Amino acid sequence: MKGLRDKVAVVTGGGGGIGAAICRRFAEEDTVVAVLDLDGEAADRVAGEIHAAGGKAKAYPVDLTVQEQVQATVAALEQDLGPIDVLVNNAGWDRAAPFLETDKALWDKIVAVNLYGPLYMHHAVLSRMAARGKGRVVNISSDAARVGSSGESVYAFCKGGLVAFSKTIARELARQKINVNVVCPGPTDTALFRDFAGEGERGEKLRAALIKAIPFGRLGEPEDVAGIVVFLASDEAAFITGQVISVSGGLTMAG
Ligand SMILES: NC(=O)c1ccc[n+]([C@@H]2O[C@H](COP(=O)([O-])OP(=O)(O)OC[C@H]3O[C@@H](n4cnc5c(N)ncnc54)[C@H](O)[C@@H]3O)[C@@H](O)[C@H]2O)c1
């Protein structure tokens, strides 16, 4: 894809299922990848795999819910790798439960990771991109934001907020030539999904029901999501901003 060679892309949650696939896909385009994750070992592993395959990557352990850590990490990685061209806000977390059985401690954790994390990242990175008059942002939301998802009310609250925020800053920063788009995965086979589905018979039943409901007849794989993210970060997507696209095997087809 055009315009990705030697660019610097930051991927949050780069040590996890979808994030690691996004990092690997960027590396295939000769993009330099900053792999950010709370799980420093997972981030190291992904950066190591990219190095072993001949690509360029560096791991940064960071808790995105702490603004000072985000600011320090963004400053350090620009020192190490150069100006950030692409920001992918991919890190996310949830614990499934019916809303009426949840409490504020759980809401706070879900909001901290899924809303404040992306806010801190946007604030730290976009001021730099705006000063340079260029940049690409791809935010990983969820189909839970578009069509709802039982057991994921507060997560959906955050992911819906991320969609609204993305469209707003896409407008605010268009004159600075910053594109902001959103990708909404459907059920995708990662640790997060396995946590959501649960263990044992209950998990197997939910997985089977979803596979039956998905028109393509299978769950998503992390690699299914990576291509559109890299496309939206490339020069092929230079005139696309403020858009939301689902990657769900056809499970949702709302406009
Ligand atoms: N898997 C799905 O079915 C699905 C569906 C819709 C949307 N999504 C979204 O896709 C994105 C990636 O999810 P995944 O399925 O790959 O999950 P995952 O659990 O495999 O990976 C998430 C990564 O985010 C990291 N992370 C969590 N909290 C963090 C924090 N405070 N600071 C830094 N890193 C942190 C984790 O360590 C992990 O490596 C998330 O935003 C998720 O909400 C996933």
Short mmCIF file of C-alpha atoms and ligand atoms in Angstrom, two decimals:
data_model
loop_
_atom_site.label_atom_id
_atom_site.label_comp_id
_atom_site.label_asym_id
_atom_site.label_seq_id
_atom_site.Cartn_x
_atom_site.Cartn_y
_atom_site.Cartn_z
CA MET A 1 0.00 0.00 0.00
CA LYS A 2 1.18 3.51 -0.80
CA GLY A 3 2.89 5.78 1.70
CA LEU A 4 3.72 3.45 4.58
CA ARG A 5 7.41 2.62 4.04
CA ASP A 6 9.61 4.01 6.87
CA LYS A 7 6.63 5.78 8.47
CA VAL A 8 6.22 5.46 12.25
CA ALA A 9 3.05 3.75 13.49
CA VAL A 10 2.04 3.49 17.15
CA VAL A 11 -0.26 0.60 18.03
CA THR A 12 -1.75 0.45 21.54
CA GLY A 13 -2.56 -3.00 22.88
CA GLY A 14 0.00 -4.21 20.32
CA GLY A 15 0.79 -7.25 22.46
CA GLY A 16 -2.78 -8.62 22.21
CA GLY A 17 -4.66 -10.55 19.53
CA ILE A 18 -5.84 -7.87 17.09
CA GLY A 19 -3.09 -5.40 18.01
CA ALA A 20 -0.30 -7.90 17.28
CA ALA A 21 -1.84 -8.70 13.87
CA ILE A 22 -1.97 -4.94 13.11
CA CYS A 23 1.70 -4.56 14.14
CA ARG A 24 2.77 -7.47 11.92
CA ARG A 25 0.75 -6.14 8.97
CA PHE A 26 2.36 -2.67 9.29
CA ALA A 27 5.81 -4.31 9.41
CA GLU A 28 5.02 -6.10 6.12
CA GLU A 29 4.65 -2.60 4.61
CA ASP A 30 8.10 -1.63 6.00
CA THR A 31 6.50 0.69 8.55
CA VAL A 32 8.40 1.21 11.82
CA VAL A 33 6.12 -0.03 14.61
CA ALA A 34 5.92 1.11 18.24
CA VAL A 35 4.23 -1.70 20.15
CA LEU A 36 2.55 -0.26 23.28
CA ASP A 37 1.04 -2.56 25.90
CA LEU A 38 0.41 -2.91 29.61
CA ASP A 39 1.83 -6.41 29.21
CA GLY A 40 5.47 -5.52 28.51
CA GLU A 41 6.45 -9.14 27.81
CA ALA A 42 3.72 -9.51 25.18
CA ALA A 43 4.85 -6.24 23.55
CA ASP A 44 8.49 -7.48 23.58
CA ARG A 45 7.41 -10.76 21.99
CA VAL A 46 5.60 -9.01 19.12
CA ALA A 47 8.50 -6.59 18.52
CA GLY A 48 10.90 -9.57 18.61
CA GLU A 49 8.85 -11.50 16.02
CA ILE A 50 8.85 -8.46 13.72
CA HIS A 51 12.65 -8.10 14.09
CA ALA A 52 13.13 -11.80 13.38
CA ALA A 53 11.12 -11.38 10.16
CA GLY A 54 13.37 -8.47 9.08
CA GLY A 55 11.07 -5.61 10.15
CA LYS A 56 11.50 -2.66 12.50
CA ALA A 57 9.68 -2.47 15.84
CA LYS A 58 10.22 -1.37 19.42
CA ALA A 59 8.19 -2.35 22.48
CA TYR A 60 7.01 0.16 25.10
CA PRO A 61 5.36 -1.04 28.34
CA VAL A 62 2.73 1.51 29.38
CA ASP A 63 -0.50 1.72 31.35
CA LEU A 64 -2.73 3.84 29.12
CA THR A 65 -4.99 4.71 32.04
CA VAL A 66 -2.23 6.90 33.54
CA GLN A 67 -1.90 10.17 31.60
CA GLU A 68 1.67 10.90 32.77
CA GLN A 69 2.81 7.46 31.51
CA VAL A 70 1.17 8.09 28.14
CA GLN A 71 2.81 11.52 27.77
CA ALA A 72 6.25 10.16 28.76
CA THR A 73 5.94 7.17 26.41
CA VAL A 74 4.90 9.29 23.43
CA ALA A 75 7.82 11.68 24.05
CA ALA A 76 10.28 8.78 24.43
CA LEU A 77 9.16 6.98 21.30
CA GLU A 78 9.40 10.14 19.18
CA GLN A 79 12.98 10.50 20.49
CA ASP A 80 13.73 6.88 19.57
CA LEU A 81 11.87 6.47 16.28
CA GLY A 82 11.05 9.97 14.99
CA PRO A 83 7.74 11.79 14.46
CA ILE A 84 4.62 9.64 14.75
CA ASP A 85 2.79 9.35 11.41
CA VAL A 86 0.08 6.88 12.43
CA LEU A 87 -1.76 6.27 15.69
CA VAL A 88 -3.86 3.14 16.16
CA ASN A 89 -5.87 3.16 19.41
CA ASN A 90 -6.52 -0.55 19.73
CA ALA A 91 -6.10 -1.44 23.44
CA GLY A 92 -9.36 -2.41 25.12
CA TRP A 93 -10.72 -4.36 28.03
CA ASP A 94 -14.07 -5.66 29.28
CA ARG A 95 -15.64 -8.02 31.77
CA ALA A 96 -19.05 -9.30 30.67
CA ALA A 97 -21.97 -8.88 33.10
CA PRO A 98 -25.59 -7.69 32.91
CA PHE A 99 -25.63 -3.94 33.66
CA LEU A 100 -27.79 -4.25 36.79
CA GLU A 101 -25.24 -6.64 38.29
CA THR A 102 -22.32 -4.25 37.79
CA ASP A 103 -20.99 -1.56 40.12
CA LYS A 104 -19.01 1.68 39.90
CA ALA A 105 -15.65 -0.01 40.51
CA LEU A 106 -16.14 -2.06 37.32
CA TRP A 107 -17.47 0.97 35.36
CA ASP A 108 -14.40 2.98 36.39
CA LYS A 109 -12.04 0.29 35.12
CA ILE A 110 -13.86 -0.14 31.80
CA VAL A 111 -14.06 3.63 31.26
CA ALA A 112 -10.39 4.11 32.23
CA VAL A 113 -9.14 1.63 29.62
CA ASN A 114 -11.62 2.15 26.79
CA LEU A 115 -12.30 5.91 27.04
CA TYR A 116 -9.57 7.64 29.03
CA GLY A 117 -6.79 5.56 27.43
CA PRO A 118 -7.71 6.72 23.90
CA LEU A 119 -8.31 10.31 25.15
CA TYR A 120 -4.81 10.47 26.65
CA MET A 121 -3.27 9.01 23.49
CA HIS A 122 -5.12 11.41 21.18
CA HIS A 123 -4.17 14.38 23.36
CA ALA A 124 -0.48 13.44 23.48
CA VAL A 125 -0.12 12.53 19.80
CA LEU A 126 -2.52 14.86 17.98
CA SER A 127 -0.92 18.06 19.26
CA ARG A 128 2.31 16.86 17.61
CA MET A 129 0.56 15.79 14.39
CA ALA A 130 -1.39 19.08 14.21
CA ALA A 131 1.82 21.11 14.54
CA ARG A 132 3.28 19.12 11.61
CA GLY A 133 0.10 19.36 9.53
CA LYS A 134 -0.25 15.62 8.85
CA GLY A 135 -1.23 12.37 10.52
CA ARG A 136 -3.48 9.33 10.49
CA VAL A 137 -5.56 7.92 13.33
CA VAL A 138 -7.43 4.63 13.29
CA ASN A 139 -9.55 3.86 16.34
CA ILE A 140 -10.66 0.32 17.13
CA SER A 141 -14.20 0.48 18.47
CA SER A 142 -16.62 -2.44 18.31
CA ASP A 143 -19.88 -3.48 16.71
CA ALA A 144 -21.16 -3.24 20.31
CA ALA A 145 -21.10 0.54 19.68
CA ARG A 146 -23.27 0.25 16.57
CA VAL A 147 -25.81 -2.43 17.43
CA GLY A 148 -25.39 -3.12 21.17
CA SER A 149 -24.18 -6.31 22.84
CA SER A 150 -25.85 -7.91 25.88
CA GLY A 151 -23.49 -8.13 28.83
CA GLU A 152 -21.29 -5.32 27.47
CA SER A 153 -23.28 -2.19 28.39
CA VAL A 154 -20.51 -0.03 29.84
CA TYR A 155 -18.00 -1.23 27.24
CA ALA A 156 -20.54 -0.29 24.52
CA PHE A 157 -21.00 3.10 26.25
CA CYS A 158 -17.24 3.66 25.83
CA LYS A 159 -16.99 2.30 22.31
CA GLY A 160 -19.96 4.44 21.21
CA GLY A 161 -18.23 7.42 22.80
CA LEU A 162 -15.09 6.61 20.83
CA VAL A 163 -17.08 6.68 17.56
CA ALA A 164 -18.63 10.08 18.40
CA PHE A 165 -15.27 11.48 19.54
CA SER A 166 -13.55 10.23 16.37
CA LYS A 167 -16.07 11.91 14.09
CA THR A 168 -15.75 15.15 16.06
CA ILE A 169 -11.97 15.36 15.97
CA ALA A 170 -12.01 14.24 12.32
CA ARG A 171 -13.90 17.51 11.72
CA GLU A 172 -11.75 19.60 14.07
CA LEU A 173 -8.45 18.42 12.58
CA ALA A 174 -9.29 18.05 8.89
CA ARG A 175 -7.63 21.38 8.04
CA GLN A 176 -4.42 20.06 9.65
CA LYS A 177 -4.62 17.10 7.21
CA ILE A 178 -5.27 14.55 9.95
CA ASN A 179 -7.58 11.68 9.04
CA VAL A 180 -9.49 9.92 11.81
CA ASN A 181 -11.43 6.74 11.06
CA VAL A 182 -12.94 3.91 13.08
CA VAL A 183 -12.88 0.14 12.63
CA CYS A 184 -15.50 -1.94 14.46
CA PRO A 185 -14.63 -5.62 14.78
CA GLY A 186 -17.37 -8.16 15.33
CA PRO A 187 -16.67 -11.30 17.42
CA THR A 188 -12.99 -12.06 16.85
CA ASP A 189 -11.11 -15.02 18.29
CA THR A 190 -8.78 -13.41 20.85
CA ALA A 191 -8.20 -13.54 24.62
CA LEU A 192 -10.78 -10.75 25.05
CA PHE A 193 -13.43 -12.74 23.18
CA ARG A 194 -12.60 -15.94 25.10
CA ASP A 195 -13.03 -14.00 28.38
CA PHE A 196 -16.36 -12.61 27.17
CA ALA A 197 -17.67 -15.99 26.00
CA GLY A 198 -16.58 -17.70 29.23
CA GLU A 199 -15.25 -21.19 29.86
CA GLY A 200 -16.76 -24.64 29.40
CA GLU A 201 -20.16 -25.51 28.01
CA ARG A 202 -21.52 -21.95 28.25
CA GLY A 203 -18.59 -20.59 26.24
CA GLU A 204 -18.89 -23.35 23.61
CA LYS A 205 -22.63 -22.69 23.23
CA LEU A 206 -22.13 -18.94 22.75
CA ARG A 207 -19.32 -19.54 20.25
CA ALA A 208 -21.49 -22.01 18.28
CA ALA A 209 -24.47 -19.61 18.30
CA LEU A 210 -22.32 -16.76 16.98
CA ILE A 211 -20.77 -18.92 14.27
CA LYS A 212 -24.31 -19.85 13.20
CA ALA A 213 -25.40 -16.20 13.17
CA ILE A 214 -22.39 -14.87 11.24
CA PRO A 215 -23.17 -15.04 7.48
CA PHE A 216 -19.60 -16.15 6.67
CA GLY A 217 -19.99 -19.01 9.20
CA ARG A 218 -16.96 -18.38 11.37
CA LEU A 219 -15.56 -16.03 14.02
CA GLY A 220 -13.21 -13.28 12.90
CA GLU A 221 -9.45 -13.81 13.16
CA PRO A 222 -7.13 -10.93 14.20
CA GLU A 223 -5.70 -10.89 10.66
CA ASP A 224 -9.19 -10.12 9.30
CA VAL A 225 -9.05 -6.74 11.05
CA ALA A 226 -5.44 -5.78 10.28
CA GLY A 227 -5.80 -5.08 6.54
CA ILE A 228 -8.43 -2.34 6.79
CA VAL A 229 -6.47 -0.62 9.58
CA VAL A 230 -3.31 -0.50 7.49
CA PHE A 231 -5.31 0.63 4.44
CA LEU A 232 -6.84 3.52 6.43
CA ALA A 233 -3.33 4.54 7.54
CA SER A 234 -1.98 4.48 3.98
CA ASP A 235 -2.02 7.12 1.24
CA GLU A 236 -4.72 5.05 -0.51
CA ALA A 237 -7.12 6.44 2.13
CA ALA A 238 -5.92 10.05 2.01
CA PHE A 239 -9.43 11.42 1.29
CA ILE A 240 -11.31 9.22 3.80
CA THR A 241 -12.06 10.66 7.24
CA GLY A 242 -14.72 10.40 9.94
CA GLN A 243 -15.87 6.97 8.71
CA VAL A 244 -16.82 3.79 10.57
CA ILE A 245 -16.42 0.33 9.07
CA SER A 246 -17.32 -3.07 10.53
CA VAL A 247 -15.29 -6.23 10.12
CA SER A 248 -17.76 -8.89 11.20
CA GLY A 249 -18.27 -11.46 8.43
CA GLY A 250 -21.61 -9.77 7.74
CA LEU A 251 -23.03 -10.21 11.26
CA THR A 252 -24.02 -6.53 11.22
CA MET A 253 -24.96 -4.67 8.07
CA ALA A 254 -26.44 -1.48 9.53
CA GLY A 255 -25.68 1.65 7.49
N1 LIG B 1 -12.06 -9.72 20.12
C1 LIG B 1 -13.25 -9.25 19.83
O1 LIG B 1 -14.23 -10.01 19.65
C2 LIG B 1 -13.46 -7.77 19.68
C3 LIG B 1 -14.68 -7.32 19.17
C4 LIG B 1 -14.89 -5.96 19.02
C5 LIG B 1 -13.88 -5.06 19.37
N2 LIG B 1 -12.70 -5.52 19.86
C6 LIG B 1 -11.70 -4.52 20.22
O2 LIG B 1 -10.47 -4.80 19.59
C7 LIG B 1 -9.39 -4.29 20.36
C8 LIG B 1 -8.35 -5.37 20.57
O3 LIG B 1 -8.93 -6.41 21.35
P1 LIG B 1 -8.43 -7.93 21.32
O4 LIG B 1 -9.62 -8.76 21.05
O5 LIG B 1 -7.21 -8.06 20.48
O6 LIG B 1 -8.09 -8.09 22.87
P2 LIG B 1 -6.81 -8.66 23.63
O7 LIG B 1 -7.23 -8.81 25.05
O8 LIG B 1 -6.22 -9.83 22.90
O9 LIG B 1 -5.76 -7.45 23.50
C9 LIG B 1 -5.95 -6.23 24.16
C10 LIG B 1 -4.58 -5.71 24.54
O10 LIG B 1 -4.75 -4.43 25.19
C11 LIG B 1 -3.84 -4.38 26.28
N3 LIG B 1 -4.31 -3.46 27.32
C12 LIG B 1 -5.41 -3.59 28.10
N4 LIG B 1 -5.46 -2.60 29.01
C13 LIG B 1 -4.37 -1.80 28.77
C14 LIG B 1 -3.85 -0.63 29.38
N5 LIG B 1 -4.46 -0.07 30.45
N6 LIG B 1 -2.71 -0.08 28.90
C15 LIG B 1 -2.08 -0.67 27.85
N7 LIG B 1 -2.51 -1.79 27.24
C16 LIG B 1 -3.63 -2.35 27.70
C17 LIG B 1 -3.81 -5.81 26.82
O11 LIG B 1 -2.65 -6.06 27.60
C18 LIG B 1 -3.85 -6.64 25.54
O12 LIG B 1 -2.57 -6.95 25.06
C19 LIG B 1 -10.02 -3.78 21.66
O13 LIG B 1 -10.21 -2.38 21.60
C20 LIG B 1 -11.35 -4.47 21.70
O14 LIG B 1 -12.29 -3.76 22.46
C21 LIG B 1 -12.46 -6.84 20.02
#
